[in-house]
Structures are given as structure tokens and as C-alpha cells.
XYZ file of C-alpha atoms in Angstrom:
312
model
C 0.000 0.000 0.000
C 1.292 3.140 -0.914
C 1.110 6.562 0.827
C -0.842 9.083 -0.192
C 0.768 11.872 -2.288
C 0.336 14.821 -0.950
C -0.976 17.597 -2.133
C -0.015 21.473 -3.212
C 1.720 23.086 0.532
C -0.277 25.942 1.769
C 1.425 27.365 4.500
C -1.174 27.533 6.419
C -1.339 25.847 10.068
C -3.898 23.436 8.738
C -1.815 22.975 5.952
C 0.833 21.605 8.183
C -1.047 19.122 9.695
C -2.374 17.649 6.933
C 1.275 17.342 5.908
C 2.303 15.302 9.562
C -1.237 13.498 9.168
C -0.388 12.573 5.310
C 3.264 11.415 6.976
C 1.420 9.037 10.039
C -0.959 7.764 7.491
C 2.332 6.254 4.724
C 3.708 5.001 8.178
C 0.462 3.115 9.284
C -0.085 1.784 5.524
C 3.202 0.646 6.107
C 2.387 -1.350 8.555
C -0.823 -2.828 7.405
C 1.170 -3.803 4.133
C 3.619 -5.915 6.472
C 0.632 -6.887 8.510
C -0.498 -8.620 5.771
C 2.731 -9.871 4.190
C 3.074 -11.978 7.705
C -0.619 -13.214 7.585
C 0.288 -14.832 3.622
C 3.458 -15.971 4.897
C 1.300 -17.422 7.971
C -1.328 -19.500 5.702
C 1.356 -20.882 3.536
C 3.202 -22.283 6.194
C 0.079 -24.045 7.831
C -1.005 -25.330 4.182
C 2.581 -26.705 3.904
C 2.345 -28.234 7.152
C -1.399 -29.654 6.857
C -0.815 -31.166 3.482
C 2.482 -32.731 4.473
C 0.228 -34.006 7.615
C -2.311 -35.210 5.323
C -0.176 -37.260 3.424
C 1.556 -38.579 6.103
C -1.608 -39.834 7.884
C -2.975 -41.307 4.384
C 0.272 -43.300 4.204
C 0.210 -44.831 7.577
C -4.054 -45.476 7.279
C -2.794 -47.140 4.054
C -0.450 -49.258 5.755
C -2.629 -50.255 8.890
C -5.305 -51.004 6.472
C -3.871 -53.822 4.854
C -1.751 -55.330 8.406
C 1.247 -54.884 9.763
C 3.604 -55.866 12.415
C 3.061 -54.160 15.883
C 4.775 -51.268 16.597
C 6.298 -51.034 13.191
C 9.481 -48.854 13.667
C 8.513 -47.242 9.913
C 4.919 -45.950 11.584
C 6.183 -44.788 14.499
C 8.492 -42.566 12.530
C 5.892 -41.546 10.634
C 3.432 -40.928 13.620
C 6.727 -38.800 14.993
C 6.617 -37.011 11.925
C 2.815 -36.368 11.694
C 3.223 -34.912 15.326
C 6.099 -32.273 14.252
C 3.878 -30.707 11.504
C 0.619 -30.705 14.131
C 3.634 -28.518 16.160
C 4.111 -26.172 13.481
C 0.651 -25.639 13.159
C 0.200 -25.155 16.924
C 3.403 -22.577 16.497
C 1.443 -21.016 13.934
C -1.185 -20.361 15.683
C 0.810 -18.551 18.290
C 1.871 -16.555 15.129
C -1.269 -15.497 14.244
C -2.472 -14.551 17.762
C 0.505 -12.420 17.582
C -0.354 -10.939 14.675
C -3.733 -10.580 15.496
C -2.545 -8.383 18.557
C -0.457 -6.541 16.669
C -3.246 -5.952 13.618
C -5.392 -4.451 17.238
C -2.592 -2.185 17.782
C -2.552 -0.662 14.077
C -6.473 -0.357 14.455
C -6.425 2.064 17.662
C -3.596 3.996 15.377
C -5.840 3.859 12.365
C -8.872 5.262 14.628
C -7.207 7.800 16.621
C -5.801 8.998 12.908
C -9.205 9.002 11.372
C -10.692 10.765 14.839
C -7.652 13.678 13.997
C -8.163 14.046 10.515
C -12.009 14.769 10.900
C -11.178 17.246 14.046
C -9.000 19.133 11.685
C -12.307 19.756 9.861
C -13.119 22.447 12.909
C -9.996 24.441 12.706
C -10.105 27.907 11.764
C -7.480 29.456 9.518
C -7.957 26.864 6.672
C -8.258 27.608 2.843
C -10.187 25.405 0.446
C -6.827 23.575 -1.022
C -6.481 22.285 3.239
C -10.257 21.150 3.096
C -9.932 19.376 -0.038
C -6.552 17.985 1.030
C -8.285 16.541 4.321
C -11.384 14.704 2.425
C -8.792 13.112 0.466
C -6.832 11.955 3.650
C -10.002 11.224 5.590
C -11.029 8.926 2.498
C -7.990 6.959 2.317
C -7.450 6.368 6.547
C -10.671 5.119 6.045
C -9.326 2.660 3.574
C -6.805 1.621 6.435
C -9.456 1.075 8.772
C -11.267 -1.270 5.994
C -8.739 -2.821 5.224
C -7.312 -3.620 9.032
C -11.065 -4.595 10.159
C -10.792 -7.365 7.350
C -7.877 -8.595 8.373
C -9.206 -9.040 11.721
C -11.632 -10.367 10.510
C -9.583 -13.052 8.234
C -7.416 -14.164 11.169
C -10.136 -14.811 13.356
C -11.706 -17.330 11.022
C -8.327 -18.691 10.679
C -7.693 -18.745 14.467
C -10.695 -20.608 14.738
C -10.262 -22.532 11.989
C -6.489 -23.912 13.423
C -7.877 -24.457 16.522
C -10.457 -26.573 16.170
C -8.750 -28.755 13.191
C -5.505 -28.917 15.802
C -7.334 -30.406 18.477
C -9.152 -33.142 16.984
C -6.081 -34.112 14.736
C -4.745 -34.668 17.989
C -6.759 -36.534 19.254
C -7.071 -38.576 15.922
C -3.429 -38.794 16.358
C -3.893 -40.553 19.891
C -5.864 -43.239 18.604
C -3.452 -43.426 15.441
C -1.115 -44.471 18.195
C -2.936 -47.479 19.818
C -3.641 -48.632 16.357
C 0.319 -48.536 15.267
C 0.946 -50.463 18.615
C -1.267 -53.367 17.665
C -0.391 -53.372 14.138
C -4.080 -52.567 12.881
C -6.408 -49.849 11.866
C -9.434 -49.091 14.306
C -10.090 -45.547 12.884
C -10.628 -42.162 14.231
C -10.848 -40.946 17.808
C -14.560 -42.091 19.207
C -14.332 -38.609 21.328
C -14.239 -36.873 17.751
C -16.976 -39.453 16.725
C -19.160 -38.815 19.921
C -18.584 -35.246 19.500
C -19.748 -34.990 16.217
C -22.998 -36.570 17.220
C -23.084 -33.440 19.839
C -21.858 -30.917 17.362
C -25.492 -31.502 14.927
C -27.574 -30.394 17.617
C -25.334 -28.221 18.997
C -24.717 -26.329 15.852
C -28.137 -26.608 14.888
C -29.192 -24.103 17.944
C -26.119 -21.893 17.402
C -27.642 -21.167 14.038
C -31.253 -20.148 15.834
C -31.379 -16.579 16.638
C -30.812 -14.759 20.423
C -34.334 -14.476 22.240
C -34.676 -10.835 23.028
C -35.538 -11.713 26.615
C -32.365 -13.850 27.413
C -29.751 -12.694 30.410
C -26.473 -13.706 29.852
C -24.777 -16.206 31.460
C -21.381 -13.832 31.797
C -20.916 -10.891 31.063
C -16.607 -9.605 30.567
C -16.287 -5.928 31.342
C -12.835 -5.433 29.513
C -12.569 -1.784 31.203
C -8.581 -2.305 32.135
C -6.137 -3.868 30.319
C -5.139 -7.613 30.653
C -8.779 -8.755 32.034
C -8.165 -12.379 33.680
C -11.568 -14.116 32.404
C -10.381 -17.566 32.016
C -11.749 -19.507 35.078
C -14.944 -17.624 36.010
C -16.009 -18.117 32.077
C -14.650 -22.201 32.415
C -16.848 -22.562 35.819
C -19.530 -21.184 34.395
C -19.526 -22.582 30.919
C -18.795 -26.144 32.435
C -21.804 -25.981 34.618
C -23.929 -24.909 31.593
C -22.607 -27.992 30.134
C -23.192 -30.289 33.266
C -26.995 -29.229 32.839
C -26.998 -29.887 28.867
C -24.530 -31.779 27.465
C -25.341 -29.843 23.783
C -25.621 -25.766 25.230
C -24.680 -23.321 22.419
C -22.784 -20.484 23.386
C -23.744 -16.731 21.930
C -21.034 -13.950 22.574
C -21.804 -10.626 22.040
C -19.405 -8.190 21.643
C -21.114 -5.007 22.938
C -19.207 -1.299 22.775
C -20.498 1.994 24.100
C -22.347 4.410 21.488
C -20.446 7.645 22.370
C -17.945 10.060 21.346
C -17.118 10.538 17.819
C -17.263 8.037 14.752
C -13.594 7.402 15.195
C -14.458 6.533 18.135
C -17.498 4.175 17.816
C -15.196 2.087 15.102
C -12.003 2.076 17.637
C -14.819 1.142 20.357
C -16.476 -1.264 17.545
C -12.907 -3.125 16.572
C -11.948 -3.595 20.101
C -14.878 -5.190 21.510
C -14.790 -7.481 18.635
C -11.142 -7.888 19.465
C -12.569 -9.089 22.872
C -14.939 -11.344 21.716
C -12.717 -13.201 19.576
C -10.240 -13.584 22.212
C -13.096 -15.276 24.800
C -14.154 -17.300 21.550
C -10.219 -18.878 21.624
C -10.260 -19.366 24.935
C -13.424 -21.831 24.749
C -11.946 -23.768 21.786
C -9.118 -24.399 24.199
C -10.904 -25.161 26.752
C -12.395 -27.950 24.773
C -15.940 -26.258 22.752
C -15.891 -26.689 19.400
C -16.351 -23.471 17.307
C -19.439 -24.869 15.758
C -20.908 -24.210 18.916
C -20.785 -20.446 19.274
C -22.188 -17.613 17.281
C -20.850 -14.218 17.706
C -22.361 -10.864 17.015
C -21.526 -7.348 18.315
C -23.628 -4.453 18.794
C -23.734 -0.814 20.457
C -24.843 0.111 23.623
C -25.648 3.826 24.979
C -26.044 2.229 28.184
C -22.507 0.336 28.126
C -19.787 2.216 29.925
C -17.180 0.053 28.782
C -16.402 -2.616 25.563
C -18.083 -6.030 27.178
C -18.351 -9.160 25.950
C -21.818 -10.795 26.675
C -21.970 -14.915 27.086
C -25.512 -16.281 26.229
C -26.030 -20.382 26.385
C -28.987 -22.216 25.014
């Protein structure tokens, strides 16, 4: 992504901060360019690593299919192997939670930019040439923010994605194991089977839509940074669970409706920041994806981004 050019100097003070504000906008395109030059070299990586994990697994179903010795030293080498590229995919995953942090960062920049550009609007001691010169800036930070909210948007589905396809490999792997040490094929995991049988239903109410009536199970005030959520959301979630075995999960991602427009989409991005992050910490705490739905929405009562927990 290239900077904008700017435009003809005026002199004027208005004029000058369209010129540092055309400067911080080529620095933050900068960034989302290599934001997104690590998410390509991200999804490569993992499609290198699931295919050669694919293949690998195909070769030693292959194998078990037709009989083999017991603890064949050529499958366990292979199961070894299988294992190291489920480890790069687990260390990419890391990589895109970095990246997803970082991509967070470049969004308060991008909205704290856009809020500046538009308050230059109210100075006094512009010409036309500065006013013309700030529509043209406001039009491409709002580009930035576009393009940053999709790849937020990208990497969560990817997160999600990784995580869920990571853990039941896994466990696939596990029985892979027993099946190498006896020298014959008995198939997938039956947790992955039983859960599938749970994920129909489960999914099948994640698709119906939020009564208007419900109370939330949880509700995450993220009104400091580094909010510990973990273990009040497990303890409740797991005694949703002990109750119905198939409970669908709805997060909300709700942000206060106040201040500027800037501000509503830097409220907007973070709460949805949130949300995703309480999404990841379910899937590793063992619920599929399949079983939660996630919306956001603003709130003129909400003092605070909050993320809202539903179950049904």
C-alpha cells in the first residue's frame, strides 16, 4: 500500500497538519502492508504443514489397512513425523495470535488517525486547497481502517479454523497411536466421533437466533487492560454444560455508542477484538467453534467494551 501523495503546501497551520497526518498515514499503511505480508506468509506455512500431515496420515491409514507388524518402527516414525507438523501448526497459531494483537494495535492507530483528521475539519485558519486535502486523507485512513477490520476479521476465522482442526487431529493422532501399537487400523478418535454426534444439535441451535428476553450467562467488562476471564467463564460454561450436554454459546461483543465516529469504530474493533479472544479461549478449553455464534452491537447504556456470554 502506498502513501498518499500529498498535495499542493499551503502554509497555512492546517496545511501543516495535513502534511504530519499525510506522513502518520504512509507510516500506518506501512504497517498494514507488512501486517499482511506476515498473515500470507502465515497460511502458507500451515497449508505446507497440513498437506504434508495429510499425506503422512494417508500413508500410515494405508499401511494399517492392509496389516502390519506391531509397533512397526517405519509408523512410528511416521506418527513422529505427523506430530512435528501438528507442532508447526500449533506454532502457527501462536503466530497469528501475535499478529492478530499486533493488527489491534494498528487499528487504535488507524482510529485515533481518522478521529484527527475529521477534528482538523473544525480548525479555523484553513483555505479550500487544506479542506480538499483533508477529504482526500479522511477517504484513504478510512481505507486503512477497511482494510485492518478485514484482516481481523480473516485471522479470526483462521484462528478458529487452526484451533479446532488442531485439536481433533490430535486426538485422531492418539488413537493413530494405539492402532500402530497393535499393528491394525481401528479408525478415528470415538471422542471426535461422539462429539460430532453433539456438534449436529449443537450447531443446529447456534444457528437459531438470540431471544430478546435472554440474560447472559457472563458478562466480561474489559474496562482495564489484561482482564483475567479464564476460570470464572470455564466454571460457568462447564456448569452450563453439566446441565446440557449440547448448550450453544452466543457472545456478544457489545461497545459503548459515544464520542465521535472514530471513536465508535475504535470502540467497535476492540470489543470485537474481545470477543474473539473469549471465543479462543473456549476452543481451548475444549468447545468446538461450531458451537458459538458471535455478534456485536452498540450500547448507549454500556460504559465500557463487554463481551456478553448467552447459552442455550
Amino acid at each position: 500500500m502506498q502513501a498518499a501523495a500529498p498535495g499542493r503546501a499551503t502554509g497555512t497551520f492546517v496545511g501543516k497538519k495535513v502534511e504530519a497526518m499525510s506522513q502518520d498515514l504512509g507510516k500506518l499503511k506501512g504497517a498494514v502492508g507488512r501486517l499482511d505480508t506476515r498473515m500470507r506468509e502465515i497460511r502458507a506455512d500451515t497449508t505446507d504443514a497440513t498437506q504434508r500431515y495429510l499425506n503422512i496420515l494417508a500413508a500410515m491409514n494405508s499401511k494399517l489397512q492392509v496389516g502390519t507388524t506391531p509397533g512397526n518402527p517405519v509408523l512410528v516414525q511416521q506418527w513422529n513425523e505427523a506430530q512435528q507438523q501438528l507442532k508447526r501448526i500449533e506454532t502457527n497459531i501462536a503466530r497469528m495470535n501475535s499478529l492478530s494483537n499486533d493488527a489491534g494495535a494498528e487499528a487504535s492507530v488507524a482510529g485515533y488517525l481518522l478521529d484527527s483528521v475529521r477534528a482538523t475539519f473544525t480548525l479555523s485558519g484553513a483555505v479550500d486547497e487544506d479542506h480538499v486535502q483533508l477529504r482526500a486523507l479522511e477517504d484513504e485512513v478510512n481505507q486503512s481502517v477497511v482494510t485492518i477490520d478485514r484482516l481481523l476479521n480473516e485471522l479470526s476465522d483462521d484462528l478458529n479454523r487452526q484451533t479446532s482442526h488442531l485439536a481433533s487431529e490430535r486426538r485422531n493422532l492418539t488413537a493413530m497411536s494405539i492402532s500402530i501399537k497393535n499393528g491394525e487400523r481401528y479408525g478415528s478418535s470415538l471422542m471426535n466421533r461422539a462429539l460430532a454426534q453433539a456438534e449436529v444439535k449443537a450447531s443446529m441451535a447456534a444457528r437459531r437466533p438470540l431471544s430478546p428476553d435472554s440474560r447472559p450467562l457472563v458478562v466480561i467488562r474489559f474496562d482495564r487492560p489484561n482482564v483475567q476471564f479464564e476460570q470464572a467463564l470455564y466454571d460457568a460454561v462447564s456448569r452450563a454444560l453439566d446441565r446440557k450436554p449440547e448448550t450453544a454459546v452466543d457472545l456478544v461483543a457489545v461497545h459503548p455508542k459515544v464520542g465521535s465516529s472514530a471513536q465508535v469504530i475504535l470502540n467497535s474493533t476492540a470489543a470485537r477484538r474481545n470477543a474473539e479472544n473469549v471465543l479462543r479461549a473456549l476452543v481451548e478449553m475444549g468447545l468446538p467453534a461450531t458451537r458459538v455464534n458471535m455478534t456485536s452491537m452498540p450500547s448507549a447504556a454500556a460504559q465500557s467494551n463487554e463481551v456478553r456470554v448467552y447459552v442455550r
